Amino acid sequence: MKNWKRNVRRVIPYTPGEQPNEPDMIKLNTNENPYPPSPDVFAAMRAFDADRLRLYPDPTAGVLVDALAKRYGRKSSEVFVGVGSDDVLAMCYLTFFNSGKPILFPDITYSFYDVWANVFGIPFASQPLDENLCIRRQDYYKENGGIVFPNPNAPTGVYLPLADVEDIVSHNPDVICIVDEAYIDFGGMSALPLIDKYDNLLVVQTFSKSRSMAGARIGYAFGNERLIGYLNDVKYSFNSYTMDQWTLSCGAAALGDEAYFRATVEKIVATRERVKRELAALGFTMPDSLGNFLFIRHRSVPARELFEALRKAHIYVRYFNKPRIDNMLRVTVGTDEEMDRFLTFLKEYLKKSLKE
Ligand SMILES: *Cc1c(COP(=O)(O)O)cnc(C)c1O
């Protein structure tokens, strides 16, 4: 073996959902928002002066940080921003998970959590969800090097009541607890107000789902001034200019259009609730999701078979070939029209396959 091979950092990377590009496709596999970003984002893009690209962007991402602080009623010093919440979460791992003790997260959860642990050499111990796919708060009382979980959880959609989130944070005063609220706008109550009460809490959110801007890569974290200061120190030690000028302007513009944001979220929630009822009538069961997706299982047709059949029809959903969830499909809530085509396909497919 060549000597250099011994010193390569070898990791198993995160596998994102596929990004097919068929003209007639229905894309329900990566929890993107089916509606366009706010018209104010289109306007900000048109108004952007390309001559500004000569200059480095503002390293503090000031316009975006200030717009977030204003929108959420916080101080700018309590806001950290990054290239999607994936970047924000990775920075949090690097900054706070250095005790050498295992960090804790659920066994069924966002599949990036163990990937970051591996790339940074952080030990971890995953905690099994209960038989209803819920987080058991008692599992997080043991000694650990930090805690991270999404609320609502992904891919289950299950929301952990705020009292339980607080219970976990309050049982762990000596480590940083990260609540990943990628889907919070679609239903649950945010843990954001708790950052005043707990100095070990970080609340992470994103523009990728509820603000229809997955392609712009904007994520952010709220925490007390000291935590945000530590995060910025690490960020500036890594890459001072993670967010480009154009993205900063578009992100700030999106935050100004509260009416559009609310209307879009309401439409998705209404579609989600209707599709829950229609899927149940077709023989599907699912945990009660508060995200922009449903995690479904059919009483007789295996998930993998349905996944393949849907894919052939250019309807893309997500299948995870993993223990405990290999008979389930995660389906993003699209427009009403997209969901009607999805439901029509299922009706016809089930009629055929149950006759055989
Ligand atoms: C989508 C998602 C993210 C990542 O979002 P980006 O901001 O696009 O990086 C983080 N956590 C969870 C649970 C997600 O589902």
Tab-separated table of C-alpha atoms and ligand atoms in Angstrom:
chain	number	residue	atom	x	y	z
A	1	MET	CA	0.000	0.000	0.000
A	2	LYS	CA	1.218	3.505	-0.856
A	3	ASN	CA	1.991	5.459	2.295
A	4	TRP	CA	-0.308	8.352	1.516
A	5	LYS	CA	-3.275	5.983	1.404
A	6	ARG	CA	-2.949	5.425	5.126
A	7	ASN	CA	-3.640	9.104	5.753
A	8	VAL	CA	-6.693	9.670	3.611
A	9	ARG	CA	-9.857	10.722	5.413
A	10	ARG	CA	-12.255	8.122	4.065
A	11	VAL	CA	-15.975	8.620	4.621
A	12	ILE	CA	-19.278	7.314	3.346
A	13	PRO	CA	-21.008	10.425	1.977
A	14	TYR	CA	-24.620	11.465	2.429
A	15	THR	CA	-26.790	10.404	-0.523
A	16	PRO	CA	-29.274	13.117	-1.495
A	17	GLY	CA	-32.507	12.234	-3.298
A	18	GLU	CA	-32.131	12.068	-7.048
A	19	GLN	CA	-32.679	15.177	-9.189
A	20	PRO	CA	-34.251	13.760	-12.337
A	21	ASN	CA	-35.307	16.095	-15.131
A	22	GLU	CA	-38.182	14.581	-17.100
A	23	PRO	CA	-40.592	17.074	-18.662
A	24	ASP	CA	-43.712	15.286	-17.353
A	25	MET	CA	-42.344	14.301	-13.935
A	26	ILE	CA	-43.940	14.812	-10.519
A	27	LYS	CA	-41.095	15.356	-8.099
A	28	LEU	CA	-42.095	14.385	-4.550
A	29	ASN	CA	-38.752	12.996	-3.383
A	30	THR	CA	-36.728	15.792	-1.730
A	31	ASN	CA	-39.281	17.881	0.206
A	32	GLU	CA	-38.873	20.888	-2.047
A	33	ASN	CA	-41.687	23.435	-2.124
A	34	PRO	CA	-43.870	23.132	-5.249
A	35	TYR	CA	-44.608	26.873	-5.307
A	36	PRO	CA	-42.192	29.551	-6.545
A	37	PRO	CA	-40.352	31.892	-4.152
A	38	SER	CA	-42.009	35.221	-3.312
A	39	PRO	CA	-42.391	37.709	-6.208
A	40	ASP	CA	-40.124	39.971	-4.116
A	41	VAL	CA	-37.293	37.452	-4.696
A	42	PHE	CA	-37.801	37.660	-8.464
A	43	ALA	CA	-37.704	41.474	-8.139
A	44	ALA	CA	-34.513	41.383	-6.029
A	45	MET	CA	-32.862	39.157	-8.640
A	46	ARG	CA	-33.781	41.511	-11.473
A	47	ALA	CA	-32.625	44.551	-9.496
A	48	PHE	CA	-29.262	42.983	-8.642
A	49	ASP	CA	-26.349	44.905	-10.123
A	50	ALA	CA	-23.794	42.390	-11.448
A	51	ASP	CA	-21.036	44.957	-11.000
A	52	ARG	CA	-21.242	44.194	-7.270
A	53	LEU	CA	-19.756	40.793	-8.019
A	54	ARG	CA	-16.357	42.498	-8.370
A	55	LEU	CA	-16.336	42.927	-4.609
A	56	TYR	CA	-16.251	40.289	-1.908
A	57	PRO	CA	-19.585	39.867	-0.167
A	58	ASP	CA	-20.120	41.211	3.354
A	59	PRO	CA	-18.497	38.541	5.587
A	60	THR	CA	-21.035	39.222	8.336
A	61	ALA	CA	-23.929	38.638	5.882
A	62	GLY	CA	-25.404	41.750	7.484
A	63	VAL	CA	-28.497	42.353	5.321
A	64	LEU	CA	-29.689	38.812	5.800
A	65	VAL	CA	-28.794	38.548	9.496
A	66	ASP	CA	-30.568	41.847	10.222
A	67	ALA	CA	-33.653	40.833	8.203
A	68	LEU	CA	-33.849	37.535	10.126
A	69	ALA	CA	-33.428	39.320	13.457
A	70	LYS	CA	-36.238	41.723	12.558
A	71	ARG	CA	-38.586	39.020	11.270
A	72	TYR	CA	-38.176	36.873	14.400
A	73	GLY	CA	-37.942	39.672	16.963
A	74	ARG	CA	-34.360	38.855	18.031
A	75	LYS	CA	-31.043	40.710	18.149
A	76	SER	CA	-28.707	40.351	15.152
A	77	SER	CA	-26.076	39.006	17.555
A	78	GLU	CA	-28.388	36.013	18.175
A	79	VAL	CA	-28.441	34.974	14.496
A	80	PHE	CA	-25.933	32.867	12.528
A	81	VAL	CA	-26.341	32.194	8.802
A	82	GLY	CA	-24.840	29.635	6.442
A	83	VAL	CA	-25.039	27.889	3.088
A	84	GLY	CA	-28.218	25.958	3.832
A	85	SER	CA	-28.902	24.476	7.234
A	86	ASP	CA	-26.574	21.644	6.218
A	87	ASP	CA	-23.665	24.099	6.451
A	88	VAL	CA	-25.043	25.607	9.669
A	89	LEU	CA	-25.390	22.168	11.280
A	90	ALA	CA	-21.895	21.130	10.173
A	91	MET	CA	-20.484	24.334	11.742
A	92	CYS	CA	-22.389	23.543	14.957
A	93	TYR	CA	-20.859	20.050	15.094
A	94	LEU	CA	-17.371	21.459	14.533
A	95	THR	CA	-17.833	24.194	17.141
A	96	PHE	CA	-19.642	22.411	19.973
A	97	PHE	CA	-19.262	18.618	19.776
A	98	ASN	CA	-15.688	18.306	21.044
A	99	SER	CA	-16.014	16.460	24.361
A	100	GLY	CA	-15.061	13.019	23.022
A	101	LYS	CA	-18.334	11.665	24.456
A	102	PRO	CA	-20.950	10.301	22.041
A	103	ILE	CA	-23.514	12.728	20.689
A	104	LEU	CA	-27.122	11.524	20.647
A	105	PHE	CA	-29.750	11.580	17.897
A	106	PRO	CA	-32.664	9.301	16.913
A	107	ASP	CA	-32.053	6.048	14.981
A	108	ILE	CA	-34.578	7.109	12.335
A	109	THR	CA	-33.801	10.701	11.429
A	110	TYR	CA	-32.092	13.026	8.975
A	111	SER	CA	-29.365	10.857	7.485
A	112	PHE	CA	-26.750	13.622	7.488
A	113	TYR	CA	-26.330	13.491	11.294
A	114	ASP	CA	-24.112	10.398	11.336
A	115	VAL	CA	-22.258	11.527	8.197
A	116	TRP	CA	-21.058	14.722	9.917
A	117	ALA	CA	-20.167	12.771	13.036
A	118	ASN	CA	-18.016	10.471	10.900
A	119	VAL	CA	-16.303	13.177	8.875
A	120	PHE	CA	-15.407	15.127	12.055
A	121	GLY	CA	-14.486	11.999	14.029
A	122	ILE	CA	-17.209	12.568	16.649
A	123	PRO	CA	-18.538	9.447	18.381
A	124	PHE	CA	-22.322	9.018	18.374
A	125	ALA	CA	-25.016	6.747	19.799
A	126	SER	CA	-28.346	6.663	17.997
A	127	GLN	CA	-31.442	6.343	20.182
A	128	PRO	CA	-34.328	4.178	18.906
A	129	LEU	CA	-37.680	5.837	18.285
A	130	ASP	CA	-40.556	4.060	20.018
A	131	GLU	CA	-42.949	1.746	18.144
A	132	ASN	CA	-45.028	4.750	17.038
A	133	LEU	CA	-41.876	6.373	15.615
A	134	CYS	CA	-41.796	8.982	18.409
A	135	ILE	CA	-38.716	10.306	20.216
A	136	ARG	CA	-38.541	9.068	23.835
A	137	ARG	CA	-37.268	11.994	25.871
A	138	GLN	CA	-35.877	9.685	28.590
A	139	ASP	CA	-33.347	8.303	26.078
A	140	TYR	CA	-31.650	11.696	26.168
A	141	TYR	CA	-31.013	11.814	29.914
A	142	LYS	CA	-27.815	9.738	29.723
A	143	GLU	CA	-24.327	11.212	29.659
A	144	ASN	CA	-23.478	12.567	26.194
A	145	GLY	CA	-21.404	15.018	24.156
A	146	GLY	CA	-24.325	16.888	22.627
A	147	ILE	CA	-27.791	16.333	21.170
A	148	VAL	CA	-29.333	16.974	17.770
A	149	PHE	CA	-32.795	16.088	16.441
A	150	PRO	CA	-35.225	17.515	13.907
A	151	ASN	CA	-38.618	18.745	15.064
A	152	PRO	CA	-40.805	17.692	13.326
A	153	ASN	CA	-38.590	14.645	12.785
A	154	ALA	CA	-37.686	13.563	9.257
A	155	PRO	CA	-38.549	11.293	7.516
A	156	THR	CA	-41.362	10.466	9.958
A	157	GLY	CA	-43.013	13.909	10.168
A	158	VAL	CA	-43.687	13.326	13.872
A	159	TYR	CA	-43.681	16.483	15.992
A	160	LEU	CA	-42.333	16.383	19.534
A	161	PRO	CA	-44.394	18.679	21.805
A	162	LEU	CA	-42.486	21.727	22.963
A	163	ALA	CA	-42.681	20.609	26.607
A	164	ASP	CA	-40.732	17.464	25.669
A	165	VAL	CA	-38.159	19.488	23.719
A	166	GLU	CA	-37.691	21.682	26.782
A	167	ASP	CA	-37.445	18.600	28.984
A	168	ILE	CA	-34.545	17.277	26.880
A	169	VAL	CA	-32.752	20.650	26.829
A	170	SER	CA	-33.175	21.149	30.579
A	171	HIS	CA	-31.818	17.662	31.340
A	172	ASN	CA	-28.615	18.477	29.435
A	173	PRO	CA	-27.249	21.765	30.779
A	174	ASP	CA	-23.624	20.715	30.170
A	175	VAL	CA	-23.891	20.104	26.409
A	176	ILE	CA	-25.261	21.946	23.388
A	177	CYS	CA	-28.683	20.807	22.172
A	178	ILE	CA	-29.577	21.528	18.541
A	179	VAL	CA	-33.206	21.492	17.447
A	180	ASP	CA	-33.313	21.247	13.637
A	181	GLU	CA	-36.558	22.986	12.680
A	182	ALA	CA	-36.396	22.504	8.884
A	183	TYR	CA	-40.166	21.799	8.852
A	184	ILE	CA	-41.459	23.847	11.788
A	185	ASP	CA	-43.377	26.342	9.632
A	186	PHE	CA	-45.779	23.591	8.481
A	187	GLY	CA	-47.319	23.022	11.893
A	188	GLY	CA	-45.378	22.771	15.153
A	189	MET	CA	-44.390	25.372	17.720
A	190	SER	CA	-40.814	26.614	17.446
A	191	ALA	CA	-38.394	26.253	20.367
A	192	LEU	CA	-37.000	29.713	19.528
A	193	PRO	CA	-38.393	31.482	22.642
A	194	LEU	CA	-36.504	28.942	24.789
A	195	ILE	CA	-33.108	30.410	23.829
A	196	ASP	CA	-33.729	33.095	26.488
A	197	LYS	CA	-34.136	30.440	29.151
A	198	TYR	CA	-31.448	27.919	28.115
A	199	ASP	CA	-27.889	28.945	27.241
A	200	ASN	CA	-27.208	25.510	25.686
A	201	LEU	CA	-29.910	25.658	22.994
A	202	LEU	CA	-29.513	26.291	19.256
A	203	VAL	CA	-32.541	26.412	16.962
A	204	VAL	CA	-31.743	25.809	13.275
A	205	GLN	CA	-34.075	26.653	10.383
A	206	THR	CA	-33.857	26.909	6.578
A	207	PHE	CA	-35.205	28.717	3.495
A	208	SER	CA	-35.230	25.419	1.580
A	209	LYS	CA	-38.671	24.123	2.489
A	210	SER	CA	-41.199	26.723	3.641
A	211	ARG	CA	-39.637	29.596	1.643
A	212	SER	CA	-39.227	27.698	-1.645
A	213	MET	CA	-35.509	28.493	-1.923
A	214	ALA	CA	-33.641	25.176	-1.714
A	215	GLY	CA	-31.532	26.251	-4.701
A	216	ALA	CA	-30.316	29.436	-2.994
A	217	ARG	CA	-28.822	27.536	-0.014
A	218	ILE	CA	-29.773	29.636	3.028
A	219	GLY	CA	-29.880	28.270	6.562
A	220	TYR	CA	-29.718	29.984	9.935
A	221	ALA	CA	-29.419	29.342	13.645
A	222	PHE	CA	-30.689	31.211	16.694
A	223	GLY	CA	-28.938	31.031	20.025
A	224	ASN	CA	-27.591	33.319	22.703
A	225	GLU	CA	-24.914	35.826	21.749
A	226	ARG	CA	-22.052	33.714	23.098
A	227	LEU	CA	-22.993	30.608	21.115
A	228	ILE	CA	-23.420	32.663	17.937
A	229	GLY	CA	-20.035	34.307	18.582
A	230	TYR	CA	-18.325	30.904	18.836
A	231	LEU	CA	-20.013	29.790	15.603
A	232	ASN	CA	-18.824	32.900	13.773
A	233	ASP	CA	-15.258	32.404	15.039
A	234	VAL	CA	-15.222	28.894	13.552
A	235	LYS	CA	-16.867	30.061	10.332
A	236	TYR	CA	-14.258	32.818	9.864
A	237	SER	CA	-11.531	30.216	10.469
A	238	PHE	CA	-12.918	28.099	7.670
A	239	ASN	CA	-14.231	30.426	4.931
A	240	SER	CA	-15.156	34.061	5.567
A	241	TYR	CA	-17.376	34.389	2.498
A	242	THR	CA	-19.711	31.446	2.556
A	243	MET	CA	-22.735	33.322	1.214
A	244	ASP	CA	-22.666	35.311	-2.006
A	245	GLN	CA	-23.942	38.834	-2.463
A	246	TRP	CA	-26.826	37.789	-4.679
A	247	THR	CA	-28.140	35.168	-2.281
A	248	LEU	CA	-27.964	37.612	0.633
A	249	SER	CA	-30.165	40.120	-1.253
A	250	CYS	CA	-32.696	37.490	-2.331
A	251	GLY	CA	-32.912	36.012	1.154
A	252	ALA	CA	-33.551	39.395	2.743
A	253	ALA	CA	-36.223	40.111	0.098
A	254	ALA	CA	-38.029	36.821	0.853
A	255	LEU	CA	-38.270	37.725	4.542
A	256	GLY	CA	-40.089	40.963	3.709
A	257	ASP	CA	-43.041	39.151	2.131
A	258	GLU	CA	-44.828	37.650	5.117
A	259	ALA	CA	-48.233	37.462	3.362
A	260	TYR	CA	-46.890	35.308	0.530
A	261	PHE	CA	-45.025	33.069	2.976
A	262	ARG	CA	-48.167	32.447	5.029
A	263	ALA	CA	-50.353	31.832	1.990
A	264	THR	CA	-47.914	29.272	0.560
A	265	VAL	CA	-47.549	27.415	3.838
A	266	GLU	CA	-51.340	27.345	4.299
A	267	LYS	CA	-51.867	25.873	0.843
A	268	ILE	CA	-49.365	23.084	1.531
A	269	VAL	CA	-50.904	22.310	4.919
A	270	ALA	CA	-54.419	22.129	3.398
A	271	THR	CA	-53.173	19.785	0.654
A	272	ARG	CA	-51.336	17.662	3.227
A	273	GLU	CA	-54.450	17.182	5.347
A	274	ARG	CA	-56.598	16.270	2.332
A	275	VAL	CA	-54.007	13.797	1.015
A	276	LYS	CA	-53.747	12.178	4.481
A	277	ARG	CA	-57.495	11.369	4.314
A	278	GLU	CA	-57.380	10.124	0.737
A	279	LEU	CA	-54.368	7.881	1.370
A	280	ALA	CA	-56.024	6.404	4.472
A	281	ALA	CA	-59.079	5.547	2.330
A	282	LEU	CA	-56.739	3.672	-0.047
A	283	GLY	CA	-55.347	1.479	2.757
A	284	PHE	CA	-52.273	3.473	3.713
A	285	THR	CA	-51.208	4.137	7.297
A	286	MET	CA	-48.813	6.875	8.406
A	287	PRO	CA	-47.669	8.774	11.451
A	288	ASP	CA	-49.448	12.123	11.771
A	289	SER	CA	-47.004	14.375	9.920
A	290	LEU	CA	-46.613	18.071	10.655
A	291	GLY	CA	-44.034	18.470	7.860
A	292	ASN	CA	-44.495	19.076	4.123
A	293	PHE	CA	-44.283	15.317	3.537
A	294	LEU	CA	-46.003	12.067	4.529
A	295	PHE	CA	-44.349	8.811	5.590
A	296	ILE	CA	-46.662	6.093	4.303
A	297	ARG	CA	-47.033	2.334	4.344
A	298	HIS	CA	-49.626	0.280	2.476
A	299	ARG	CA	-51.406	-2.551	4.268
A	300	SER	CA	-50.653	-5.057	1.476
A	301	VAL	CA	-48.386	-3.671	-1.257
A	302	PRO	CA	-44.653	-3.495	-0.387
A	303	ALA	CA	-43.091	-0.025	-0.449
A	304	ARG	CA	-40.269	-0.956	-2.792
A	305	GLU	CA	-42.726	-2.303	-5.385
A	306	LEU	CA	-44.784	0.896	-5.234
A	307	PHE	CA	-41.629	3.006	-5.418
A	308	GLU	CA	-40.535	1.253	-8.637
A	309	ALA	CA	-43.991	1.481	-10.204
A	310	LEU	CA	-44.268	5.192	-9.364
A	311	ARG	CA	-40.804	5.818	-10.739
A	312	LYS	CA	-41.697	4.199	-14.065
A	313	ALA	CA	-44.606	6.647	-14.267
A	314	HIS	CA	-42.136	9.495	-13.566
A	315	ILE	CA	-43.591	10.098	-10.112
A	316	TYR	CA	-40.573	10.348	-7.823
A	317	VAL	CA	-40.908	9.644	-4.089
A	318	ARG	CA	-38.237	8.638	-1.544
A	319	TYR	CA	-37.526	5.071	-0.468
A	320	PHE	CA	-34.996	4.370	2.315
A	321	ASN	CA	-33.571	0.874	2.255
A	322	LYS	CA	-32.855	0.913	5.989
A	323	PRO	CA	-33.849	-1.214	8.986
A	324	ARG	CA	-37.337	-0.470	10.420
A	325	ILE	CA	-38.381	1.822	7.557
A	326	ASP	CA	-37.806	-0.330	4.467
A	327	ASN	CA	-41.544	-0.770	3.936
A	328	MET	CA	-42.316	2.954	3.933
A	329	LEU	CA	-42.260	5.754	1.393
A	330	ARG	CA	-41.682	9.416	2.070
A	331	VAL	CA	-43.872	11.547	-0.159
A	332	THR	CA	-43.446	15.315	-0.391
A	333	VAL	CA	-46.651	17.351	-0.488
A	334	GLY	CA	-46.817	18.949	-3.943
A	335	THR	CA	-49.529	21.086	-5.526
A	336	ASP	CA	-53.135	19.844	-5.466
A	337	GLU	CA	-52.846	18.936	-9.120
A	338	GLU	CA	-49.653	16.926	-8.573
A	339	MET	CA	-51.160	15.093	-5.616
A	340	ASP	CA	-54.283	14.281	-7.638
A	341	ARG	CA	-52.136	12.660	-10.324
A	342	PHE	CA	-50.241	10.763	-7.605
A	343	LEU	CA	-53.502	9.554	-6.005
A	344	THR	CA	-55.021	8.592	-9.368
A	345	PHE	CA	-51.959	6.509	-10.172
A	346	LEU	CA	-52.157	4.764	-6.780
A	347	LYS	CA	-55.884	4.025	-7.163
A	348	GLU	CA	-55.334	2.381	-10.549
A	349	TYR	CA	-52.218	0.536	-9.457
A	350	LEU	CA	-53.846	-0.842	-6.315
A	351	LYS	CA	-56.984	-1.907	-8.205
A	352	LYS	CA	-54.820	-3.891	-10.630
A	353	SER	CA	-52.442	-5.402	-8.091
A	354	LEU	CA	-55.153	-6.398	-5.609
A	355	LYS	CA	-57.129	-8.169	-8.319
A	356	GLU	CA	-54.152	-10.387	-9.213
B	1	LIG	C1	-33.939	19.549	4.308
B	1	LIG	C2	-33.362	19.363	5.665
B	1	LIG	C3	-32.211	20.035	6.066
B	1	LIG	C4	-31.297	20.754	5.119
B	1	LIG	O1	-31.764	21.815	4.548
B	1	LIG	P1	-30.849	22.833	3.756
B	1	LIG	O2	-31.139	24.096	4.451
B	1	LIG	O3	-31.377	22.755	2.366
B	1	LIG	O4	-29.411	22.437	3.856
B	1	LIG	C5	-31.793	19.927	7.385
B	1	LIG	N1	-32.437	19.139	8.245
B	1	LIG	C6	-33.513	18.440	7.875
B	1	LIG	C7	-34.174	17.567	8.866
B	1	LIG	C8	-33.993	18.514	6.566
B	1	LIG	O5	-35.015	17.766	6.193
